[in-house]
Amino acid sequence: MESKLGSRLPDYEVIKPLGRGAYSYVYHVKYRSTSQEFALKIIEKQVVVQKNLTNRLLNEIKLQKRLNHPCIVKFYHSFEDEDCIYLVLEYCAGGELFSYIKSEGRLSEDETRMLCSQLVDGIDYLHNRGILHRDLKLGNLLLSEDRTLLKIGDFGLAVKLSNYSEERSTLCGTPNYISPEVVNRQPYGLAADLWSLGCIVYGCLTGNPPFESPDIQTTLLKIKDMSYSLPNYLSDDAETLIRSLLSWNPDERLSIQDVKNQPFFKSQFFSTLDTRTLQSPT
Ligand code: ADE
């Protein structure tokens, strides 16, 4: 893929590969005429057709294009050539929260609060617009270079609630973060993202998501049985937040508004972050 990129993308300088998704490659690129840096997501059309992903990709573009929030990776534009579709996205120089946690072991409660309050702001923005992300996980959260700003990325599985009646029992998302109602193929709604938020907070504070296992089947069984343990170094506020998000019954789970009022987030001011940007778009 990399060797052919230079000739395909004369307007961009390819700086380095950033990662590979299930059906895409992401590169750090510089737009030559303005020197602005972006993350360029490249999807091979052949793979999209083979894997029947056309609707998923069109949905991702349509949804992410309309979003404009400091805690969500900005979608600038898309273009295509004969073989590939290209999504030009905001570049987050700090990489994935997943990699940051792996390098640190685990995060302090203060750092978790600072990063997760931005995640809560981003989810609030999505849920207010009836958008369910469905794949919130440490690997889909991106950081600024100094790791103080967090942005939600990858809208490949996101759905707008009005379009989603036929989708509501589809098993999707990454096994470690999916809720019992999704595992049990029950109808699900916004509360499924709140379960994932609980797994993310747990992952920040302990280093691993709560139901992680060597194989997918064991992870799914652990989720169904609610089999997880809370280490004793967690504060009471952190423990209460995690327990109330990892509630088996989605109707009893905290809503995003409830999360903002949790004692764990007591010192955070939500939605006061709107003036921040990682880099100013030209
Ligand atoms: N990896 C995937 N998407 C990315 C982005 N927007 N910025 C940095 N790294 C990424």
Coordinates of C-alpha atoms and ligand atoms in Angstrom, one line a residue:
M1 CA 0.0 0.0 0.0
E2 CA 2.7 2.5 1.1
S3 CA 4.9 2.2 -2.0
K4 CA 2.0 3.2 -4.3
L5 CA 0.8 6.1 -2.2
G6 CA 3.2 8.8 -3.4
S7 CA 2.0 8.5 -7.1
R8 CA -1.6 8.2 -6.0
L9 CA -1.6 11.2 -3.8
P10 CA 0.6 13.9 -5.4
D11 CA -1.0 16.6 -3.2
Y12 CA 0.0 14.9 0.1
E13 CA 3.4 14.0 1.6
V14 CA 3.1 10.7 3.4
I15 CA 4.8 11.0 6.8
K16 CA 4.2 7.6 8.5
P17 CA 1.7 4.8 8.9
L18 CA -0.5 5.2 11.9
G19 CA -2.3 1.9 12.0
R20 CA -4.5 -0.6 10.3
G21 CA -8.2 -1.2 10.9
A22 CA -10.4 -4.1 9.9
Y23 CA -10.8 -2.7 6.4
S24 CA -8.6 0.4 6.3
Y25 CA -5.1 1.8 6.6
V26 CA -4.5 5.1 8.3
Y27 CA -1.5 7.4 7.5
H28 CA -0.1 10.6 8.9
V29 CA 0.1 13.0 5.9
K30 CA 0.9 16.6 5.1
Y31 CA -1.1 18.6 2.6
R32 CA 1.7 20.0 0.5
S33 CA 0.2 23.4 -0.4
T34 CA -0.7 24.4 3.2
S35 CA 1.6 22.1 5.2
Q36 CA -1.4 21.2 7.3
E37 CA -1.2 17.7 8.8
F38 CA -4.0 15.1 8.7
A39 CA -4.8 11.5 9.3
L40 CA -5.7 9.9 6.0
K41 CA -7.9 6.8 6.2
I42 CA -7.6 4.7 3.1
I43 CA -10.1 2.0 2.2
E44 CA -9.7 -0.3 -0.8
K45 CA -12.9 -0.5 -2.9
Q46 CA -12.3 -4.1 -3.6
V47 CA -12.4 -5.0 0.1
V48 CA -15.5 -2.9 0.6
V49 CA -17.3 -4.7 -2.1
Q50 CA -16.0 -8.2 -1.1
K51 CA -17.0 -7.7 2.5
N52 CA -20.3 -6.0 1.8
L53 CA -19.2 -2.9 3.6
T54 CA -20.6 -0.3 1.2
N55 CA -23.5 0.8 3.4
R56 CA -21.3 0.8 6.5
L57 CA -18.7 3.1 4.8
L58 CA -21.3 5.4 3.3
N59 CA -22.9 5.6 6.8
E60 CA -19.6 6.4 8.4
I61 CA -18.9 9.3 5.9
K62 CA -22.5 10.7 6.2
L63 CA -22.5 10.6 9.9
Q64 CA -19.0 11.9 10.7
K65 CA -19.2 14.7 8.1
R66 CA -21.9 16.4 10.1
L67 CA -20.2 16.2 13.5
N68 CA -18.5 19.2 14.9
H69 CA -17.3 19.0 18.5
P70 CA -13.9 19.4 20.1
C71 CA -14.1 15.9 21.6
I72 CA -14.7 14.2 18.2
V73 CA -12.2 13.6 15.5
K74 CA -13.0 16.1 12.7
F75 CA -13.8 14.8 9.3
Y76 CA -12.6 17.3 6.7
H77 CA -13.5 15.7 3.4
S78 CA -13.4 12.5 1.3
F79 CA -12.3 11.7 -2.2
E80 CA -11.7 8.6 -4.3
D81 CA -9.7 7.2 -7.2
E82 CA -10.2 4.0 -9.2
D83 CA -9.1 1.7 -6.4
C84 CA -9.5 3.5 -3.0
I85 CA -11.7 5.9 -1.0
Y86 CA -9.8 8.4 1.1
L87 CA -11.1 10.1 4.3
V88 CA -9.2 13.2 5.4
L89 CA -9.4 13.4 9.2
E90 CA -8.0 15.5 12.0
Y91 CA -4.6 14.2 13.1
C92 CA -4.2 13.4 16.8
A93 CA -0.4 13.3 17.5
G94 CA -0.7 11.5 20.8
G95 CA -2.1 8.4 19.2
E96 CA -4.6 6.0 20.8
L97 CA -5.5 6.0 24.4
F98 CA -5.0 2.3 24.3
S99 CA -1.3 2.6 23.5
Y100 CA -0.8 5.4 26.1
I101 CA -2.3 3.2 28.8
K102 CA -0.1 0.2 27.7
S103 CA 3.0 2.4 28.0
E104 CA 1.9 3.8 31.4
G105 CA 0.5 0.6 33.0
R106 CA -2.5 2.4 34.3
L107 CA -3.6 6.0 34.8
S108 CA -4.2 8.0 38.0
E109 CA -7.8 8.9 39.0
D110 CA -7.0 12.6 38.2
E111 CA -5.8 11.8 34.7
T112 CA -8.7 9.4 34.1
R113 CA -11.1 12.1 35.2
M114 CA -9.5 14.7 32.9
L115 CA -9.6 12.4 29.9
C116 CA -12.9 10.6 30.5
S117 CA -14.8 13.9 31.2
Q118 CA -14.0 14.8 27.5
L119 CA -15.2 11.4 26.4
V120 CA -18.4 12.1 28.4
D121 CA -18.8 15.4 26.6
G122 CA -18.3 13.8 23.2
I123 CA -20.9 11.0 24.0
D124 CA -23.3 13.6 25.3
Y125 CA -23.0 15.5 21.9
L126 CA -23.6 12.2 20.0
H127 CA -26.5 11.0 22.2
N128 CA -28.2 14.5 22.0
R129 CA -28.3 14.0 18.2
G130 CA -29.6 10.4 18.5
I131 CA -26.3 8.9 17.5
L132 CA -25.1 5.7 19.1
H133 CA -21.4 5.1 18.5
R134 CA -21.5 1.3 19.2
D135 CA -17.7 0.9 19.2
L136 CA -16.4 3.0 22.0
K137 CA -13.1 1.4 23.2
L138 CA -9.6 2.6 24.2
G139 CA -8.3 2.0 20.7
N140 CA -10.9 4.4 19.2
L141 CA -10.0 7.3 21.5
L142 CA -7.2 9.6 20.2
L143 CA -5.1 12.0 22.1
S144 CA -3.3 15.4 21.5
E145 CA 0.5 15.4 21.5
D146 CA 0.6 16.4 25.2
R147 CA -2.1 13.8 26.0
T148 CA -4.4 16.3 27.6
L149 CA -7.1 16.4 24.9
L150 CA -9.2 13.4 23.9
K151 CA -11.2 12.8 20.7
I152 CA -13.6 10.0 19.8
G153 CA -12.7 8.4 16.4
D154 CA -13.9 5.7 14.1
F155 CA -17.6 6.0 13.3
G156 CA -17.7 2.8 11.2
L157 CA -20.4 1.2 13.4
A158 CA -22.2 4.4 14.5
V159 CA -26.0 4.6 13.8
K160 CA -28.5 7.3 14.0
L161 CA -31.4 6.0 16.1
S162 CA -34.1 6.9 13.5
N163 CA -32.4 4.6 11.0
Y164 CA -31.7 1.8 13.3
S165 CA -34.8 -0.3 14.0
E166 CA -33.6 -3.1 11.8
E167 CA -30.1 -3.0 13.3
R168 CA -30.9 -3.0 16.9
S169 CA -30.1 -6.6 17.6
T170 CA -27.0 -6.8 15.4
L171 CA -24.0 -8.2 17.3
C172 CA -21.3 -5.6 16.8
G173 CA -18.6 -3.7 18.6
T174 CA -15.4 -5.0 20.1
P175 CA -16.0 -8.0 22.4
N176 CA -14.2 -6.5 25.4
Y177 CA -16.5 -3.5 25.5
I178 CA -20.0 -4.8 24.4
S179 CA -22.9 -4.8 26.8
P180 CA -24.9 -7.8 28.0
E181 CA -28.0 -6.8 25.9
V182 CA -25.8 -6.7 22.7
V183 CA -24.2 -10.1 23.6
N184 CA -27.7 -11.5 24.3
R185 CA -29.0 -10.0 21.0
Q186 CA -31.6 -8.0 22.8
P187 CA -32.8 -4.7 21.4
Y188 CA -30.3 -2.0 22.5
G189 CA -30.1 1.7 22.6
L190 CA -27.9 4.6 24.0
A191 CA -27.2 2.7 27.2
A192 CA -24.9 0.3 25.2
D193 CA -22.4 3.2 24.9
L194 CA -22.7 3.8 28.6
W195 CA -21.6 0.2 29.3
S196 CA -18.6 0.8 27.0
L197 CA -17.8 4.0 28.9
G198 CA -17.8 1.9 32.1
C199 CA -15.3 -0.5 30.5
I200 CA -13.1 2.4 29.4
V201 CA -13.0 4.1 32.8
Y202 CA -12.1 0.7 34.3
G203 CA -9.4 0.2 31.6
C204 CA -7.9 3.6 32.3
L205 CA -7.7 3.0 36.1
T206 CA -6.5 -0.6 36.0
G207 CA -4.7 -1.0 32.7
N208 CA -7.1 -3.6 31.1
P209 CA -10.9 -3.6 30.3
P210 CA -12.9 -5.6 32.9
F211 CA -13.9 -8.7 30.9
E212 CA -10.6 -9.2 29.0
S213 CA -9.8 -12.9 28.4
P214 CA -7.5 -14.9 26.2
D215 CA -10.4 -15.7 23.8
I216 CA -13.6 -14.1 22.6
Q217 CA -16.0 -16.8 23.9
T218 CA -14.7 -16.5 27.5
T219 CA -15.0 -12.7 27.3
L220 CA -18.7 -13.0 26.1
L221 CA -19.4 -15.5 29.0
K222 CA -17.8 -13.2 31.5
I223 CA -20.0 -10.3 30.3
K224 CA -23.1 -12.4 30.5
D225 CA -22.2 -13.5 34.0
M226 CA -21.0 -10.0 35.0
S227 CA -17.8 -11.6 36.1
Y228 CA -15.3 -8.8 36.9
S229 CA -13.4 -7.7 39.9
L230 CA -12.6 -4.2 41.2
P231 CA -9.1 -3.8 42.6
N232 CA -8.9 -2.4 46.1
Y233 CA -6.8 0.7 45.2
L234 CA -9.9 2.3 43.5
S235 CA -11.5 5.2 45.4
D236 CA -15.2 4.7 46.5
D237 CA -16.2 7.3 43.8
A238 CA -14.5 5.4 41.0
E239 CA -15.9 2.1 42.2
T240 CA -19.5 3.6 42.3
L241 CA -19.1 5.1 38.9
I242 CA -17.9 1.8 37.4
R243 CA -20.6 -0.3 39.1
S244 CA -23.4 2.0 38.0
L245 CA -22.2 2.0 34.4
L246 CA -21.6 -1.8 34.4
S247 CA -25.2 -2.4 35.3
W248 CA -26.6 -5.5 33.7
N249 CA -30.1 -4.0 33.1
P250 CA -29.7 -1.1 30.6
D251 CA -32.7 0.7 32.1
E252 CA -30.8 0.9 35.4
R253 CA -27.6 2.0 33.9
L254 CA -26.6 5.7 34.3
S255 CA -27.5 8.0 31.4
I256 CA -24.9 10.4 30.1
Q257 CA -26.5 13.2 32.2
D258 CA -26.3 11.0 35.4
V259 CA -22.6 10.4 34.7
K260 CA -21.9 14.1 34.8
N261 CA -23.5 14.3 38.2
Q262 CA -21.4 11.4 39.6
P263 CA -19.1 12.3 42.5
F264 CA -16.1 11.0 40.5
F265 CA -16.5 13.9 38.1
K266 CA -17.4 16.4 40.8
S267 CA -14.6 18.9 39.9
Q268 CA -15.0 18.7 36.2
F269 CA -16.8 21.3 34.2
F270 CA -18.5 19.8 31.2
S271 CA -19.0 21.5 27.8
T272 CA -16.6 24.3 28.7
L273 CA -14.1 22.8 26.4
D274 CA -15.6 24.0 23.1
T275 CA -13.0 26.6 22.4
R276 CA -10.2 24.0 22.2
T277 CA -8.8 22.6 19.0
L278 CA -5.9 20.3 18.4
Q279 CA -4.9 22.3 15.3
S280 CA -6.8 25.1 13.7
P281 CA -8.3 24.0 10.3
T282 CA -7.3 26.4 7.5
Ligands
ADE1 N1 -5.0 6.6 14.1 C1 -6.3 6.4 13.6 N2 -6.9 7.6 13.4 C2 -6.0 8.6 13.8 C3 -6.0 10.0 13.9 N3 -7.1 10.7 13.5 N4 -4.9 10.6 14.4 C4 -3.8 9.9 14.8 N5 -3.8 8.6 14.8 C5 -4.8 7.9 14.3

